[in-house]
Tab-separated table of C-alpha atoms in Angstrom:
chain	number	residue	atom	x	y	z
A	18	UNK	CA	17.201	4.770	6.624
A	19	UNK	CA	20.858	4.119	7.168
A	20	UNK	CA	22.987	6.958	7.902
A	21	UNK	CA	26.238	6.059	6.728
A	22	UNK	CA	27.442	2.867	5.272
A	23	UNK	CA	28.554	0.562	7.622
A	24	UNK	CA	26.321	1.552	10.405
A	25	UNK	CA	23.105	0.520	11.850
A	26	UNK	CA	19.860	1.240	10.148
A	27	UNK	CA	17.517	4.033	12.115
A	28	UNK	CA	15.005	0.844	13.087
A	29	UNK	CA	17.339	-0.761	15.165
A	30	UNK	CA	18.720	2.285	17.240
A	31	UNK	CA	14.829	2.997	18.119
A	32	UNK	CA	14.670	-0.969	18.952
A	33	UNK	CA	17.747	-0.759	21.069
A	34	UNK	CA	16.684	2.612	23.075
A	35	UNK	CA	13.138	0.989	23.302
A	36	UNK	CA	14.767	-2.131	25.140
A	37	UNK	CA	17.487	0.069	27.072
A	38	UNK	CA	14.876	2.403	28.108
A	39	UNK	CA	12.565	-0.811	29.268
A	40	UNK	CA	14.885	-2.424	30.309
A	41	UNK	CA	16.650	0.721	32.349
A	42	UNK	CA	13.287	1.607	33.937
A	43	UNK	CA	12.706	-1.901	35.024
A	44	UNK	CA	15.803	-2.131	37.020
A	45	UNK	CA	15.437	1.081	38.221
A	46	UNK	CA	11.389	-0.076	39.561
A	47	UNK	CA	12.377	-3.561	41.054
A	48	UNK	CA	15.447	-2.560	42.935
A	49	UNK	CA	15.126	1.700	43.309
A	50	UNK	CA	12.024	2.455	43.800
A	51	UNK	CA	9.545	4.762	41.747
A	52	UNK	CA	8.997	6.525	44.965
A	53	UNK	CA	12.972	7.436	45.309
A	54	UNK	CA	13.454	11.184	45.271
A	55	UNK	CA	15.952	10.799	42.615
A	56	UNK	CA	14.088	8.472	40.561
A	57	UNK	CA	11.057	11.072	40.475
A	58	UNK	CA	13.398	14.104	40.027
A	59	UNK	CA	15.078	12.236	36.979
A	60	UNK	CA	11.245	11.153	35.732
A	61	UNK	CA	10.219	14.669	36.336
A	62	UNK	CA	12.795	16.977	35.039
A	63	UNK	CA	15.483	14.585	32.669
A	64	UNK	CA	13.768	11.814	30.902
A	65	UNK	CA	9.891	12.741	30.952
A	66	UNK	CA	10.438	16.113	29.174
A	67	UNK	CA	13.218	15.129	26.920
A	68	UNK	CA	10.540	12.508	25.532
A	69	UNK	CA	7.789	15.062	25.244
A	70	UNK	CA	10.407	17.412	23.423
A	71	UNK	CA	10.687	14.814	20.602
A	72	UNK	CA	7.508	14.810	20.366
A	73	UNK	CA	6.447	18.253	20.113
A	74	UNK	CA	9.433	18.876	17.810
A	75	UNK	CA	7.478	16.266	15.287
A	76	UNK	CA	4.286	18.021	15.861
A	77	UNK	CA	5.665	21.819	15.182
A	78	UNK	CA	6.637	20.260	11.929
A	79	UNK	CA	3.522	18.020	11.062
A	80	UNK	CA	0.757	21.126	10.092
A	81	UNK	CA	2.934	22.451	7.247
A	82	UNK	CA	3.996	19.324	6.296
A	83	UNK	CA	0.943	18.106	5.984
A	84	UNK	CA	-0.567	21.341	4.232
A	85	UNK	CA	2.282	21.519	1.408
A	86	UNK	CA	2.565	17.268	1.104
A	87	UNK	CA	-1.686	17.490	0.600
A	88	UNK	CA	-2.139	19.978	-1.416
A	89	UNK	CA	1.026	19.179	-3.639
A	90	UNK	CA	-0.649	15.955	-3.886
A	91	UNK	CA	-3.602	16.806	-5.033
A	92	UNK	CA	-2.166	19.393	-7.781
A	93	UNK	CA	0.063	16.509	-8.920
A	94	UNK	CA	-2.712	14.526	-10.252
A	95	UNK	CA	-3.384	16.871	-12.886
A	96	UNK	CA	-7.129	16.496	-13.101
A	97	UNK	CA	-9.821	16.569	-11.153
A	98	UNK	CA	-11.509	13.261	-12.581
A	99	UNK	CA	-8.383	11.006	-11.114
A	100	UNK	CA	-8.661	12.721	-7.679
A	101	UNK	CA	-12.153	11.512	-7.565
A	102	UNK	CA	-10.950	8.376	-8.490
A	103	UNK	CA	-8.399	7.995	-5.830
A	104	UNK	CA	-10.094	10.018	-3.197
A	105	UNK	CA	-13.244	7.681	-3.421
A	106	UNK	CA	-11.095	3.796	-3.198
A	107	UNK	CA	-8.960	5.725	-0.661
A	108	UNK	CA	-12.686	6.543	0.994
A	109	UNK	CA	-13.138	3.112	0.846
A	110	UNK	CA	-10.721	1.481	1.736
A	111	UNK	CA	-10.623	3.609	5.074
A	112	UNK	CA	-13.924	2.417	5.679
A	113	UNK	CA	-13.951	-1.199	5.449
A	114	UNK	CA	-10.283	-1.234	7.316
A	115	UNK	CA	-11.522	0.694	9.628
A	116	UNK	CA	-15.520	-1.329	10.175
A	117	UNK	CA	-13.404	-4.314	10.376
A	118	UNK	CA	-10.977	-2.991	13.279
A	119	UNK	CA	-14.024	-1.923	15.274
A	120	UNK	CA	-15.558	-5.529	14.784
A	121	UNK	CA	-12.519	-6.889	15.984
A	122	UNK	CA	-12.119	-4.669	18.768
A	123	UNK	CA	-15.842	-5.504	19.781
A	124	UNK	CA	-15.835	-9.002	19.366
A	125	UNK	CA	-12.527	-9.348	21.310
A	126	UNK	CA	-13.194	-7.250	24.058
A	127	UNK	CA	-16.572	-9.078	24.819
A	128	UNK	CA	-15.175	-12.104	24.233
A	129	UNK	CA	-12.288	-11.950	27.144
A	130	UNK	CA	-13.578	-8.897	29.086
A	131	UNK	CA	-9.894	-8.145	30.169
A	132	UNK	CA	-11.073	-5.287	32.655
A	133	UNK	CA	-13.178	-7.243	34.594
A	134	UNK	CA	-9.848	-8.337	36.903
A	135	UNK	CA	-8.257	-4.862	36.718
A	136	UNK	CA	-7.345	-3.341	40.444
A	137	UNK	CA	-9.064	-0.159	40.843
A	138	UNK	CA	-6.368	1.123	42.623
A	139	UNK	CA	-3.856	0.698	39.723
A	140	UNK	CA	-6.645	2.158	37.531
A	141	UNK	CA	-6.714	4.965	39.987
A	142	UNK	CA	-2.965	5.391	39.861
A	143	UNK	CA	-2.693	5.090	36.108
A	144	UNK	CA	-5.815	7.818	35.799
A	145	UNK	CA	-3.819	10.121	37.938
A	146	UNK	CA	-0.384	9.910	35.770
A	147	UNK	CA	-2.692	10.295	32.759
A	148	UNK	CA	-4.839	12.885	34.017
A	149	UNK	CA	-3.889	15.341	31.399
A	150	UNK	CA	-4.327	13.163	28.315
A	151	UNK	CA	-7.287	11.661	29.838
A	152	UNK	CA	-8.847	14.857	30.497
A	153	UNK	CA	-8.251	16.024	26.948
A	154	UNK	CA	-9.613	13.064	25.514
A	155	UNK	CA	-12.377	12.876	27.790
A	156	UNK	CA	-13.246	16.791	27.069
A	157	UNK	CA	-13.268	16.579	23.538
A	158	UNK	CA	-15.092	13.757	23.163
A	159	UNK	CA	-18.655	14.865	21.824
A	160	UNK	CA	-21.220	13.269	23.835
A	161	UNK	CA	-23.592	11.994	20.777
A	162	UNK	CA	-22.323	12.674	17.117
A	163	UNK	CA	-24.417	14.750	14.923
A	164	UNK	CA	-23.626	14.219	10.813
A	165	UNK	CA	-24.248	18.195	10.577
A	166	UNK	CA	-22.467	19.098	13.440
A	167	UNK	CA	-19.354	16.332	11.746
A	168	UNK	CA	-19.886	18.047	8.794
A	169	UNK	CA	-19.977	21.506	9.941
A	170	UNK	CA	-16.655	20.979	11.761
A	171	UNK	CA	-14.816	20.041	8.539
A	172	UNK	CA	-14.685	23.033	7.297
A	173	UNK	CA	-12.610	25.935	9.462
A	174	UNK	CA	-13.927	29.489	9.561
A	175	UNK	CA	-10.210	30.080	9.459
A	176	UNK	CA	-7.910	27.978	9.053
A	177	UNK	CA	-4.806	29.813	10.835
A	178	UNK	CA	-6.994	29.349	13.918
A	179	UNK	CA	-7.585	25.787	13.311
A	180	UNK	CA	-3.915	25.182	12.860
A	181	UNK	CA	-3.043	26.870	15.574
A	182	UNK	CA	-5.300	24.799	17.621
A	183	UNK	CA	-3.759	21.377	16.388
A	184	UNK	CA	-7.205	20.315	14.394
A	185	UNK	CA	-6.118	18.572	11.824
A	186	UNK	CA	-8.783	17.464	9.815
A	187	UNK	CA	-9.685	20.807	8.677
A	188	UNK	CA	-6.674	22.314	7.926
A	189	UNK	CA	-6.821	18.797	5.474
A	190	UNK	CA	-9.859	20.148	4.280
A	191	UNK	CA	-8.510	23.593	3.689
A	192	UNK	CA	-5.550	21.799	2.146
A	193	UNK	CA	-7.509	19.292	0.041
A	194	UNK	CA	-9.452	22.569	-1.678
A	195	UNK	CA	-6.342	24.857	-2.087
A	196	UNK	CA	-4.927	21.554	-4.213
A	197	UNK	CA	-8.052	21.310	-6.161
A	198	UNK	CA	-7.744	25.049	-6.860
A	199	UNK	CA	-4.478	24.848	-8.001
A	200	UNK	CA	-5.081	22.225	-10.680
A	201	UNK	CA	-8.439	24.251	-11.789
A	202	UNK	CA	-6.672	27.420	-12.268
A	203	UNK	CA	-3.343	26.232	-13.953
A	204	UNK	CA	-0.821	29.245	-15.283
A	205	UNK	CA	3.072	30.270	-14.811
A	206	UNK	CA	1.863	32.006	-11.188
A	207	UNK	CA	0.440	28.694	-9.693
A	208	UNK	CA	3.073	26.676	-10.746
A	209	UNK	CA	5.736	28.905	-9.139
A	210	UNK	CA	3.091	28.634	-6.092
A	211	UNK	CA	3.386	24.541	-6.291
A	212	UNK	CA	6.886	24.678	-6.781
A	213	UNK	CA	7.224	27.099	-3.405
A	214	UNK	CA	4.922	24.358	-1.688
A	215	UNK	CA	7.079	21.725	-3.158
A	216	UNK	CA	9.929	23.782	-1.422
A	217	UNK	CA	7.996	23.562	1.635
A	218	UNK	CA	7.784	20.426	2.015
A	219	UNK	CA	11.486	19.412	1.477
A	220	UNK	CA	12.163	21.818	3.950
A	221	UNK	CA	9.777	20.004	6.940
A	222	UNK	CA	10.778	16.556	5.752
A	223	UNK	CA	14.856	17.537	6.268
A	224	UNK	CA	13.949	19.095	9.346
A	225	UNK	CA	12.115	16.177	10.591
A	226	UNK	CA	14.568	13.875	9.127
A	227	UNK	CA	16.567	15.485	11.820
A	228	UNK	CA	14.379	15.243	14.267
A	229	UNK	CA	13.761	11.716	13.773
A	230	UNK	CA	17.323	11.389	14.280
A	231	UNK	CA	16.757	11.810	18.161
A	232	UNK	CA	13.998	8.804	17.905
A	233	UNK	CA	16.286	6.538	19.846
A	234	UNK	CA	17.128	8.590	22.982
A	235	UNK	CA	13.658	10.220	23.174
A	236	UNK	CA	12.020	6.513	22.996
A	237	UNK	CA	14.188	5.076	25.451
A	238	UNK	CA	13.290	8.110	27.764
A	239	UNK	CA	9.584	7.309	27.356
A	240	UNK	CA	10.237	3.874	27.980
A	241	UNK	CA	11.736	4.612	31.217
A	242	UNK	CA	9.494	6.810	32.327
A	243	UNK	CA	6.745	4.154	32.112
A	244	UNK	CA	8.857	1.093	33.059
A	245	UNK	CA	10.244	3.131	35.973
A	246	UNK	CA	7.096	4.473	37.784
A	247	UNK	CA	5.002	1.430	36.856
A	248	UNK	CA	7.090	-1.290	36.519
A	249	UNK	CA	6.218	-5.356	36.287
A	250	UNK	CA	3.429	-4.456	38.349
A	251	UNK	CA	1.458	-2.648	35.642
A	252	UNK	CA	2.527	-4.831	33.205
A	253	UNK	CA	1.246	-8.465	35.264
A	254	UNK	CA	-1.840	-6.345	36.487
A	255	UNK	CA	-2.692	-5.495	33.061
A	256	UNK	CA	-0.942	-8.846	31.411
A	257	UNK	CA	-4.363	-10.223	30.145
A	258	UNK	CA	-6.010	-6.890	28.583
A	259	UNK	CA	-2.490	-6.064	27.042
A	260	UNK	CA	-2.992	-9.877	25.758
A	261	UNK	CA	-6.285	-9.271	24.701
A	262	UNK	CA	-5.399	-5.691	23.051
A	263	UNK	CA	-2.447	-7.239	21.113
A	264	UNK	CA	-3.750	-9.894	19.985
A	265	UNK	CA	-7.045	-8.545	18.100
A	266	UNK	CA	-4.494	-6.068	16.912
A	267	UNK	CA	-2.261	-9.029	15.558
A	268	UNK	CA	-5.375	-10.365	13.621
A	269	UNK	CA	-5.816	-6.621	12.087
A	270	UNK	CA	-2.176	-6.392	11.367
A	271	UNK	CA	-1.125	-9.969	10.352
A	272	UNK	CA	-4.134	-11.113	8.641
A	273	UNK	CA	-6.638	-8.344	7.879
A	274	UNK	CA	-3.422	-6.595	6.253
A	275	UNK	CA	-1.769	-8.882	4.256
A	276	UNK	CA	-5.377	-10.094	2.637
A	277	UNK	CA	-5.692	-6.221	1.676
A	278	UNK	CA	-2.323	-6.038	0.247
A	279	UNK	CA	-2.510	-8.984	-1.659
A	280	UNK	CA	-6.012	-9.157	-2.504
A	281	UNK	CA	-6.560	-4.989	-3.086
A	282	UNK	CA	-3.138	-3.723	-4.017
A	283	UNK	CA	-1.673	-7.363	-5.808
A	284	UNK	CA	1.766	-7.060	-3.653
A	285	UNK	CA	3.804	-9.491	-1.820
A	286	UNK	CA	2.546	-9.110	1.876
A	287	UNK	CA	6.071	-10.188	2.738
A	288	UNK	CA	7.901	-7.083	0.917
A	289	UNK	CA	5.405	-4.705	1.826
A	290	UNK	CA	5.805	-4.963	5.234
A	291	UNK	CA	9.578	-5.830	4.934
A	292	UNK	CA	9.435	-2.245	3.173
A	293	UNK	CA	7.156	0.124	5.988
A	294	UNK	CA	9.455	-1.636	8.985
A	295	UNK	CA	10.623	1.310	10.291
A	296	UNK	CA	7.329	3.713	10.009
A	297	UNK	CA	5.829	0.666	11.795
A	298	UNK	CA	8.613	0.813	14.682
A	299	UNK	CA	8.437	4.577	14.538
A	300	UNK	CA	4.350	4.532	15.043
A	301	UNK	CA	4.740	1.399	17.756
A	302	UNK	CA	7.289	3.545	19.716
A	303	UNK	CA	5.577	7.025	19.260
A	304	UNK	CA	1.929	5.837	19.091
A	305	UNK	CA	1.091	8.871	17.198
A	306	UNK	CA	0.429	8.491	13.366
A	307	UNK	CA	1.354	12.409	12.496
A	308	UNK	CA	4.545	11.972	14.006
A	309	UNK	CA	5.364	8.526	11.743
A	310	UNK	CA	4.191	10.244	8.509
A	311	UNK	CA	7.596	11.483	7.292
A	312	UNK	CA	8.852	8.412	7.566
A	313	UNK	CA	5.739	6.477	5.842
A	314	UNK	CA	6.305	9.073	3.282
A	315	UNK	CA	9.572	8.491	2.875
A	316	UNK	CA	9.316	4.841	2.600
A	317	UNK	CA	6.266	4.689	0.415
A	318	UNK	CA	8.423	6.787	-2.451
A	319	UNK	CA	11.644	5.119	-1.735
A	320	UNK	CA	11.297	1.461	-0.166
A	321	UNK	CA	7.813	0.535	-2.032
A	322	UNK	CA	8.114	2.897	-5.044
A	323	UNK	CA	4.681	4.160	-5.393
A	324	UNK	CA	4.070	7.064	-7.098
A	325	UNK	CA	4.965	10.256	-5.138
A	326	UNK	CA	1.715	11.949	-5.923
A	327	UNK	CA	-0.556	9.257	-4.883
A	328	UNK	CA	1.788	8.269	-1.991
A	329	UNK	CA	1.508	11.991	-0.432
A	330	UNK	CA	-2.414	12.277	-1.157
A	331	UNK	CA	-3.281	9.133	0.545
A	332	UNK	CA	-1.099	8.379	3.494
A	333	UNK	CA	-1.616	12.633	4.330
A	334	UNK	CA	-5.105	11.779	4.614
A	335	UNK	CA	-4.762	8.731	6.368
A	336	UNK	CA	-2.595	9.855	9.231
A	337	UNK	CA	-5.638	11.637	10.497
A	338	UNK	CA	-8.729	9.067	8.546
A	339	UNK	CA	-7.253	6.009	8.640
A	340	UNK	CA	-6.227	5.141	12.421
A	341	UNK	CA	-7.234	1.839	12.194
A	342	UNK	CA	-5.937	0.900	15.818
A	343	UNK	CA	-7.269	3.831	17.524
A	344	UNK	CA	-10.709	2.445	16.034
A	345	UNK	CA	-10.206	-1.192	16.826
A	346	UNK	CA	-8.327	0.279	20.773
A	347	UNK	CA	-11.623	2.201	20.938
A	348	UNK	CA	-14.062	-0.450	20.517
C-alpha cells in the first residue's frame, strides 16, 4: 500500500509511529514522570483520545462493511452447493487452528506459570487503567456456556438492534442468510440489489482506506500512552509472561502457520506472509481483527490474488471466528 511512487509503503509509517510513539513515551516515563500534570493532561486529553478516535472511526465503518463484503460473498459463489463447500473447510480449518492455539496457550502457560512473580500492586495499577475494558470483558463473559443458549444468540431478533449494539456475529448471520437469499432468488431486481451492495462496499473500503491513512499517528499515540504511564517498569515486571505470551504465539505464527499454508493451501510460506505484512502490522498495532480486515481484504485480492469471492466470504467470517490469538491469549 504505497501512496505515491517514491514514498514509503503504509507498513513502515505504522512501524516508525509504533517506535516514535514507544520510544516518545519511554523518555517521557524515565525522565518526566507519568505522574507530571502535563504528562497526564497530554495522556488524558491529546494522545489517549486521538488513538481511540482511530479506532472508533474503523469500527463505524466495520458493520456495513462487513454486511455488504459477506453477503456479496456469498451471492458471488453462484450456488449454494460451493458455499457448503467452502463454508464447511473454512469451518474446519477454524477449528483445528483454533484447538491447536488453545493447546498451545495451555501447555505454555502451565509450563512457565509467568504470573506466579507478577506484583500485585502493578496488577492493581494495570486493573485500574483497564477498568473499562476489563469490566466489559468481565461482564459479558457468560459464566458456563450453554450450546442452546450459543445457538440461540446467533440469530438476532433484529438485526438493526444487534448492529447497533456492536454484536457481530449475528449481524454475520443475518448477512450470511440475506447472501444465500440472493443467490436462491436470482432476477434483474436482485442483481441491481448486489450491485448496490457491491457499491456499498467500495464505499466503506475508500473510506477506511482513508482512515487507515491516520494508522501511523494514531499508533504512535497509543504507544505513548502505554509507554508513558507504564514505562520499563511494566515491561521488566511483566518481561517473563510477555516472554511466555510471545513465544507460544511465535510457535502458532511461525510454525503452526506456515505447515497450514504449505501443507493445506500448497503456497510458499515465505510469499504468503511476505504478501499479508501489513494486515499483520496493522492487527499487531491495533490488536483488533475488525479493524485489520480492509486491509486483509485488500491484500488477499491484490498481494495474494485469491479469488475476490472466496477472499471476502472467508476472511469476513474469520475476523469474528477465527481469532486464533485471542484463543491461544485466553488459554
Amino acid at each position: 500500500m504505497t501512496s505515491s511512487r517514491g514514498r514509503a509503503p503504509l507498513y513502515a509509517w505504522i512501524l516508525l509511529g509504533f517506535l516514535i510513539g514507544l520510544g516518545a513515551g519511554l523518555y517521557v516515563n524515565l525522565y518526566v514522570g507519568a505522574e507530571t500534570p502535563w504528562v497526564q493532561s497530554v495522556t488524558q486529553n491529546v494522545t489517549g483520545p486521538i488513538g481511540q478516535i482511530f479506532l472508533k472511526l474503523l469500527f463505524m465503518l466495520v458493520i456495513p462493511l462487513l454486511f455488504s463484503a459477506l453477503a456479496v460473498g456469498v451471492a458471488e459463489m453462484g450456488d449454494l452447493s460451493t458455499l457448503g463447500r467452502v463454508g464447511f473447510k473454512t469451518l474446519a480449518f477454524t477449528i483445528v487452528l483454533s484447538a491447536t492455539a488453545v493447546l498451545i496457550g495451555l501447555v505454555m502457560v502451565n509450563a512457565f506459570r509467568p504470573g506466579d512473580g507478577v506484583d500485585p500492586a502493578l496488577a492493581s495499577a494495570l486493573l485500574e487503567q483497564s477498568r473499562e475494558a476489563a469490566g466489559a470483558i468481565v461482564g459479558n463473559a457468560p459464566k458456563s456456556i450453554e450450546a442452546g443458549q450459543f445457538f440461540l444468540a446467533l440469530i438476532p431478533s433484529n438485526v438493526v438492534t444487534a448492529a447497533a449494539e456492536n454484536q457481530i456475529l449475528p449481524v454475520m448471520v443475518f448477512a450470511l442468510f440475506f447472501g444465500i437469499g440472493l443467490v436462491m432468488a436470482r432476477s434483474v431486481a436482485t442483481d441491481r440489489l448486489q450491485e448496490s451492495l457491491q457499491g456499498l462496499f467500495e464505499v466503506m473500503m475508500k473510506l477506511i482506506n482513508l482512515v487507515i491513512k491516520l494508522a501511523p499517528i494514531a499508533i504512535a499515540c497509543l504507544m505513548f500512552n502505554l509507554a508513558a504511564l507504564f514505562g520499563w517498569d511494566l515491561l521488566v515486571r511483566l518481561a517473563g509472561y510477555a516472554a511466555v505470551a510471545i513465544g507460544a504465539m511465535a510457535i502458532h505464527m511461525f510454525i503452526v502457520y506456515p505447515l497450514a499454508v504449505l501443507v493445506l493451501a500448497g503456497r510458499n510460506p515465505f510469499k504468503f506472509f511476505f504478501g499479508v505484512r501489513e494486515p499483520m502490522l496493522v492487527a499487531f498495532t491495533t490488536a483488533s481483527s475488525n479493524a485489520t480486515l480492509p486491509v486483509a481484504l485488500k491484500a488477499a485480492e491484490e498481494q495474494l490474488n485469491l479469488p475476490r469471492r472466496i477472499a471476502r466470504f472467508v476472511l469476513t467470517v474469520g475476523a469474528t471466528a477465527n481469532q486464533n490469538g485471542t484463543a491461544l491469549f485466553e488459554g
